[in-house]
mmCIF file of C-alpha atoms and ligand atoms in Angstrom:
data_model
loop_
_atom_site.group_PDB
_atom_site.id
_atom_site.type_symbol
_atom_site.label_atom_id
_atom_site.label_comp_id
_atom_site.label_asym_id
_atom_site.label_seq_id
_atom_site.Cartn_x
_atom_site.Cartn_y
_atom_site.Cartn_z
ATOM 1 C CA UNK A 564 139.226 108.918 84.252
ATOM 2 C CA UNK A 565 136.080 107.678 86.339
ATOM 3 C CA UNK A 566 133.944 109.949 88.332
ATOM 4 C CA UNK A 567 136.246 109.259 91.510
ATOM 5 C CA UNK A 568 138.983 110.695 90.087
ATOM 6 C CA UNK A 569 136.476 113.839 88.367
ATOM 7 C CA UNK A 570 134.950 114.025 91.574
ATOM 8 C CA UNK A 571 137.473 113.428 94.413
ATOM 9 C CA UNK A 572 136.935 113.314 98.305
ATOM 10 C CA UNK A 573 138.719 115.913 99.394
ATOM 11 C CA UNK A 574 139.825 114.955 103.324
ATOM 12 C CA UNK A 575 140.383 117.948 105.441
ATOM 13 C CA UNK A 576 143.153 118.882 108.297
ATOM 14 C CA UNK A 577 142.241 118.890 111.738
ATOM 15 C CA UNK A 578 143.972 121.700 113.469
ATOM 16 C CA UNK A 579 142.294 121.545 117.243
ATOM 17 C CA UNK A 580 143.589 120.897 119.900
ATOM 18 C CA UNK A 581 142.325 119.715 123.329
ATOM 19 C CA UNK A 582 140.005 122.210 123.435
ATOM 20 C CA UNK A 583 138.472 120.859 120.216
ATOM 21 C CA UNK A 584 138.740 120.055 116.547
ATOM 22 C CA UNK A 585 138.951 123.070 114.337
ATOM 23 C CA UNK A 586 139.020 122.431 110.260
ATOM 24 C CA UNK A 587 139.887 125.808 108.526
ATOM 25 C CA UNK A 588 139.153 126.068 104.017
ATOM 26 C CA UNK A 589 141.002 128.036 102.126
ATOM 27 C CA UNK A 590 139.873 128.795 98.444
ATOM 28 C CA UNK A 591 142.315 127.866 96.019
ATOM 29 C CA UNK A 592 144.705 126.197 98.688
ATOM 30 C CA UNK A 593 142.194 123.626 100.411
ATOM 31 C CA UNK A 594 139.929 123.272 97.713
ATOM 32 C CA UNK A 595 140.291 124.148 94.207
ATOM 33 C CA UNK A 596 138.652 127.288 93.577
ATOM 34 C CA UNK A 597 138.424 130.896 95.022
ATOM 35 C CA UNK A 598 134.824 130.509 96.980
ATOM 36 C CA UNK A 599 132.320 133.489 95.854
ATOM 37 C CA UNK A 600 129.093 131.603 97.144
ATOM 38 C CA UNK A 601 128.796 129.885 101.024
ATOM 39 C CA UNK A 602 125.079 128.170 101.352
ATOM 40 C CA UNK A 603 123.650 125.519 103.676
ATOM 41 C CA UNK A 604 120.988 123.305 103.555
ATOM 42 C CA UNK A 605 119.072 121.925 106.905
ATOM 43 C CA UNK A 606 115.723 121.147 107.348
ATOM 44 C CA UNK A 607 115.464 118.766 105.184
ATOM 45 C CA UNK A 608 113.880 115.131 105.893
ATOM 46 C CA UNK A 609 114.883 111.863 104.257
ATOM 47 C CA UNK A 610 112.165 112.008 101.919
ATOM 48 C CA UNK A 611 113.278 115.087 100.266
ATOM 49 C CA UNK A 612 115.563 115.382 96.954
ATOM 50 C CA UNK A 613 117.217 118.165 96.574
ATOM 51 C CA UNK A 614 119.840 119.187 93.384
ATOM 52 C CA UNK A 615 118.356 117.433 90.256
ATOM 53 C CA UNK A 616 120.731 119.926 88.531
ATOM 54 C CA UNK A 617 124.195 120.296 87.164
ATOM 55 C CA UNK A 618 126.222 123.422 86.713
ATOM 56 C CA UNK A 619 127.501 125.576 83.443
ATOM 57 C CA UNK A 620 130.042 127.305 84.977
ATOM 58 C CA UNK A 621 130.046 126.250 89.240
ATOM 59 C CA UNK A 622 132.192 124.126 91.167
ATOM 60 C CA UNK A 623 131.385 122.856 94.177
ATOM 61 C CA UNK A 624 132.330 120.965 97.495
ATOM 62 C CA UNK A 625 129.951 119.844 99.789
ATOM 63 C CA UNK A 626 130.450 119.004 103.363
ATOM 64 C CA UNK A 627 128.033 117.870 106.201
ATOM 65 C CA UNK A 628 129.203 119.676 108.837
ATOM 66 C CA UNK A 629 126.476 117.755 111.201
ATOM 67 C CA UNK A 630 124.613 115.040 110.584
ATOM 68 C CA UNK A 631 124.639 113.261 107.118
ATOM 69 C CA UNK A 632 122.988 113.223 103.716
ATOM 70 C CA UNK A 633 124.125 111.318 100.843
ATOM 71 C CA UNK A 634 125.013 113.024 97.362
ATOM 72 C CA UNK A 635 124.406 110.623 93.749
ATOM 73 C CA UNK A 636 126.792 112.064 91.388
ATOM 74 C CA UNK A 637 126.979 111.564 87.462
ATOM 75 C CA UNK A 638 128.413 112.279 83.924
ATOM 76 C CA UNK A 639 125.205 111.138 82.402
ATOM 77 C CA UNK A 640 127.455 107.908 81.977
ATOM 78 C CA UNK A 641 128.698 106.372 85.111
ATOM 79 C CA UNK A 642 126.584 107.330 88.259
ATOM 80 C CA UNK A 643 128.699 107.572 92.158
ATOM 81 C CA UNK A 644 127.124 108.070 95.041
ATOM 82 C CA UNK A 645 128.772 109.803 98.288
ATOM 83 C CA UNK A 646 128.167 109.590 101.729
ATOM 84 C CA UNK A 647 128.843 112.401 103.477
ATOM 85 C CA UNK A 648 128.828 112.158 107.322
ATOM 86 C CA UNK A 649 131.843 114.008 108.375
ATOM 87 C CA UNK A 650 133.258 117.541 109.079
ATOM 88 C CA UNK A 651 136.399 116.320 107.963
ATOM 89 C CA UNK A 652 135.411 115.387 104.620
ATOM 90 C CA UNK A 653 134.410 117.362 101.219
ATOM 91 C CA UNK A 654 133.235 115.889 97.950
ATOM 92 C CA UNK A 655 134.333 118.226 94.807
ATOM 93 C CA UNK A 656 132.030 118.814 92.021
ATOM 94 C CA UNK A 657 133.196 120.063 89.134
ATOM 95 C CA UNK A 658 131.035 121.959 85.591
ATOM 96 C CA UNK A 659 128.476 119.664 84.300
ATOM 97 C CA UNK A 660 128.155 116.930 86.596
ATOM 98 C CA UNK A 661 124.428 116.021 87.335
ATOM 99 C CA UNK A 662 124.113 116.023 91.787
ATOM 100 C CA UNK A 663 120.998 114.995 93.469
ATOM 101 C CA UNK A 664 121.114 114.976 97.573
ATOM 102 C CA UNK A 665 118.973 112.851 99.285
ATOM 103 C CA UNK A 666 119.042 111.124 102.310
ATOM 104 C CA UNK A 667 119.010 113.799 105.276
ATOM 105 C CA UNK A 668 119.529 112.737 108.621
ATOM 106 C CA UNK A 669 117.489 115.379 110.705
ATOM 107 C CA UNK A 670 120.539 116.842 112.453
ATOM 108 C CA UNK A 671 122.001 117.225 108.838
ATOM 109 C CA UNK A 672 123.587 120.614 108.122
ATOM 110 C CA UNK A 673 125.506 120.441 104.292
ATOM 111 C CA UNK A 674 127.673 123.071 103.796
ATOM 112 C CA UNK A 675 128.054 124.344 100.175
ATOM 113 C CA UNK A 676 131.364 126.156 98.802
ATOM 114 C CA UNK A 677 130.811 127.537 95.094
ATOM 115 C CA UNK A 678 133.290 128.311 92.637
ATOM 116 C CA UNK A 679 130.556 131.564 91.197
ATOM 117 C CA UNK A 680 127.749 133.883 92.201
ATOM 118 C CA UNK A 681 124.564 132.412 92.119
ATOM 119 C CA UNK A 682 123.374 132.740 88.188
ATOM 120 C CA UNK A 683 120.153 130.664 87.694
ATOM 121 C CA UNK A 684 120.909 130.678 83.940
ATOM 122 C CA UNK A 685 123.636 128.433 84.432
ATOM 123 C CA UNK A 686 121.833 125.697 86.117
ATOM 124 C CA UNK A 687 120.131 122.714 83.799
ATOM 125 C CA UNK A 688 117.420 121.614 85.191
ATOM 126 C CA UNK A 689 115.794 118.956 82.671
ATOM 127 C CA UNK A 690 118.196 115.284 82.930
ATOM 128 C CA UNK A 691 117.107 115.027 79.127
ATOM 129 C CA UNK A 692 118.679 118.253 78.044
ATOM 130 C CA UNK A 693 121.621 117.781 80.671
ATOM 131 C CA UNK A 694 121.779 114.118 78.548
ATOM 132 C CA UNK A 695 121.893 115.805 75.007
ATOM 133 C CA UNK A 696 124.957 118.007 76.352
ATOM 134 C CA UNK A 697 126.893 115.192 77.216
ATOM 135 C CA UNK A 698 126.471 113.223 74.413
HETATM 136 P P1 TYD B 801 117.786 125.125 94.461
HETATM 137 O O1 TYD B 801 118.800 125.255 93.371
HETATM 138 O O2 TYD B 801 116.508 124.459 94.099
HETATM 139 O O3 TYD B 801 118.429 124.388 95.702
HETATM 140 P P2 TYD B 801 119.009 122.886 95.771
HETATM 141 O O4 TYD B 801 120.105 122.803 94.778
HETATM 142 O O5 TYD B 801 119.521 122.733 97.151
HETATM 143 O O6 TYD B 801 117.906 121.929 95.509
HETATM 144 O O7 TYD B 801 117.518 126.578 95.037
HETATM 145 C C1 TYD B 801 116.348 126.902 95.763
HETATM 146 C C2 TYD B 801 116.039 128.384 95.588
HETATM 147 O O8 TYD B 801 117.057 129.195 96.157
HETATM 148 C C3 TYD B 801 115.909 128.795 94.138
HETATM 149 O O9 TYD B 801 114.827 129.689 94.036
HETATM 150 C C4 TYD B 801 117.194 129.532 93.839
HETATM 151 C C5 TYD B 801 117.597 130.087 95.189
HETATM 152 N N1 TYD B 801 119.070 130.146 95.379
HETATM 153 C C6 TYD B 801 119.709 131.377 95.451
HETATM 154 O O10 TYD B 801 119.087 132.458 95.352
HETATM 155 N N2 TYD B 801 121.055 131.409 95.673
HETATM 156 C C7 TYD B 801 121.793 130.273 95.787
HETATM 157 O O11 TYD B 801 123.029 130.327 95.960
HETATM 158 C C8 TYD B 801 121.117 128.996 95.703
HETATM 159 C C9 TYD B 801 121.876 127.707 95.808
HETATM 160 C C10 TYD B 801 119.765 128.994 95.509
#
């Protein structure tokens, strides 16, 4: 299994109408995972990298719900890089896969949908120690 298949685009239902479009998540139906933790990230320029981390025990799926950043994605073997640049679309993250987002249009807004409570304990921060776990 590559990292597309670990890490799958996950293409959402548009339920508007003429009025407008209207996508609606549902934790364990929509995505795989009851969501504990909603975050967003804006204000953030195309110089900045954000991430550098992977995960113990959170999943995630990121959306740009405006605008568009781009998320590099890897198992410490293959790498995958995602654009994201549509409400329609998620990327799912699963434990122990190394995410750096970079790339922020100015109008970006990424919407975050977590699997846990934030615990900073289960974040590993250092690629070399994320590299010694994989291997
Ligand atoms: P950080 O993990 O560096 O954000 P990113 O992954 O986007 O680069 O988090 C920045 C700060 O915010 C850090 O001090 C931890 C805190 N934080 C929380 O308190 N709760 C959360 O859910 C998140 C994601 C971060």
């Amino acid at each position: 299994m590559g990292l597309k298949d670990i890490c799958p685009i996950i293409e959402f239902k548009d339920i508007g109408d003429e009025r407008g479009k209207l996508v609606a998540i549902e934790g364990g139906i929509t995505i795989p995972f009851e969501i504990k933790r909603v975050f967003y990230i804006f204000g953030s320029d195309s110089s900045v990298v954000r991430g550098r981390h992977a995960n113990k025990e959170s999943e995630f799926v990121l959306i740009n719900v405006a605008g568009e950043s781009k998320v590099r994605l890897t198992d410490s073997h293959e790498e995958l890089v995602v654009v994201l640049n549509r409400p329609m679309v998620g990327v799912y993250i699963p434990k122990m896969i190394w995410k750096d987002m970079f790339s922020f249009s100015k109008d970006s807004v990424l919407l975050v949908l977590a699997s846990t409570h934030y615990n900073g304990s289960e974040y590993i921060r250092d690629y070399n120690d994320y590299q010694e776990l994989m291997n």
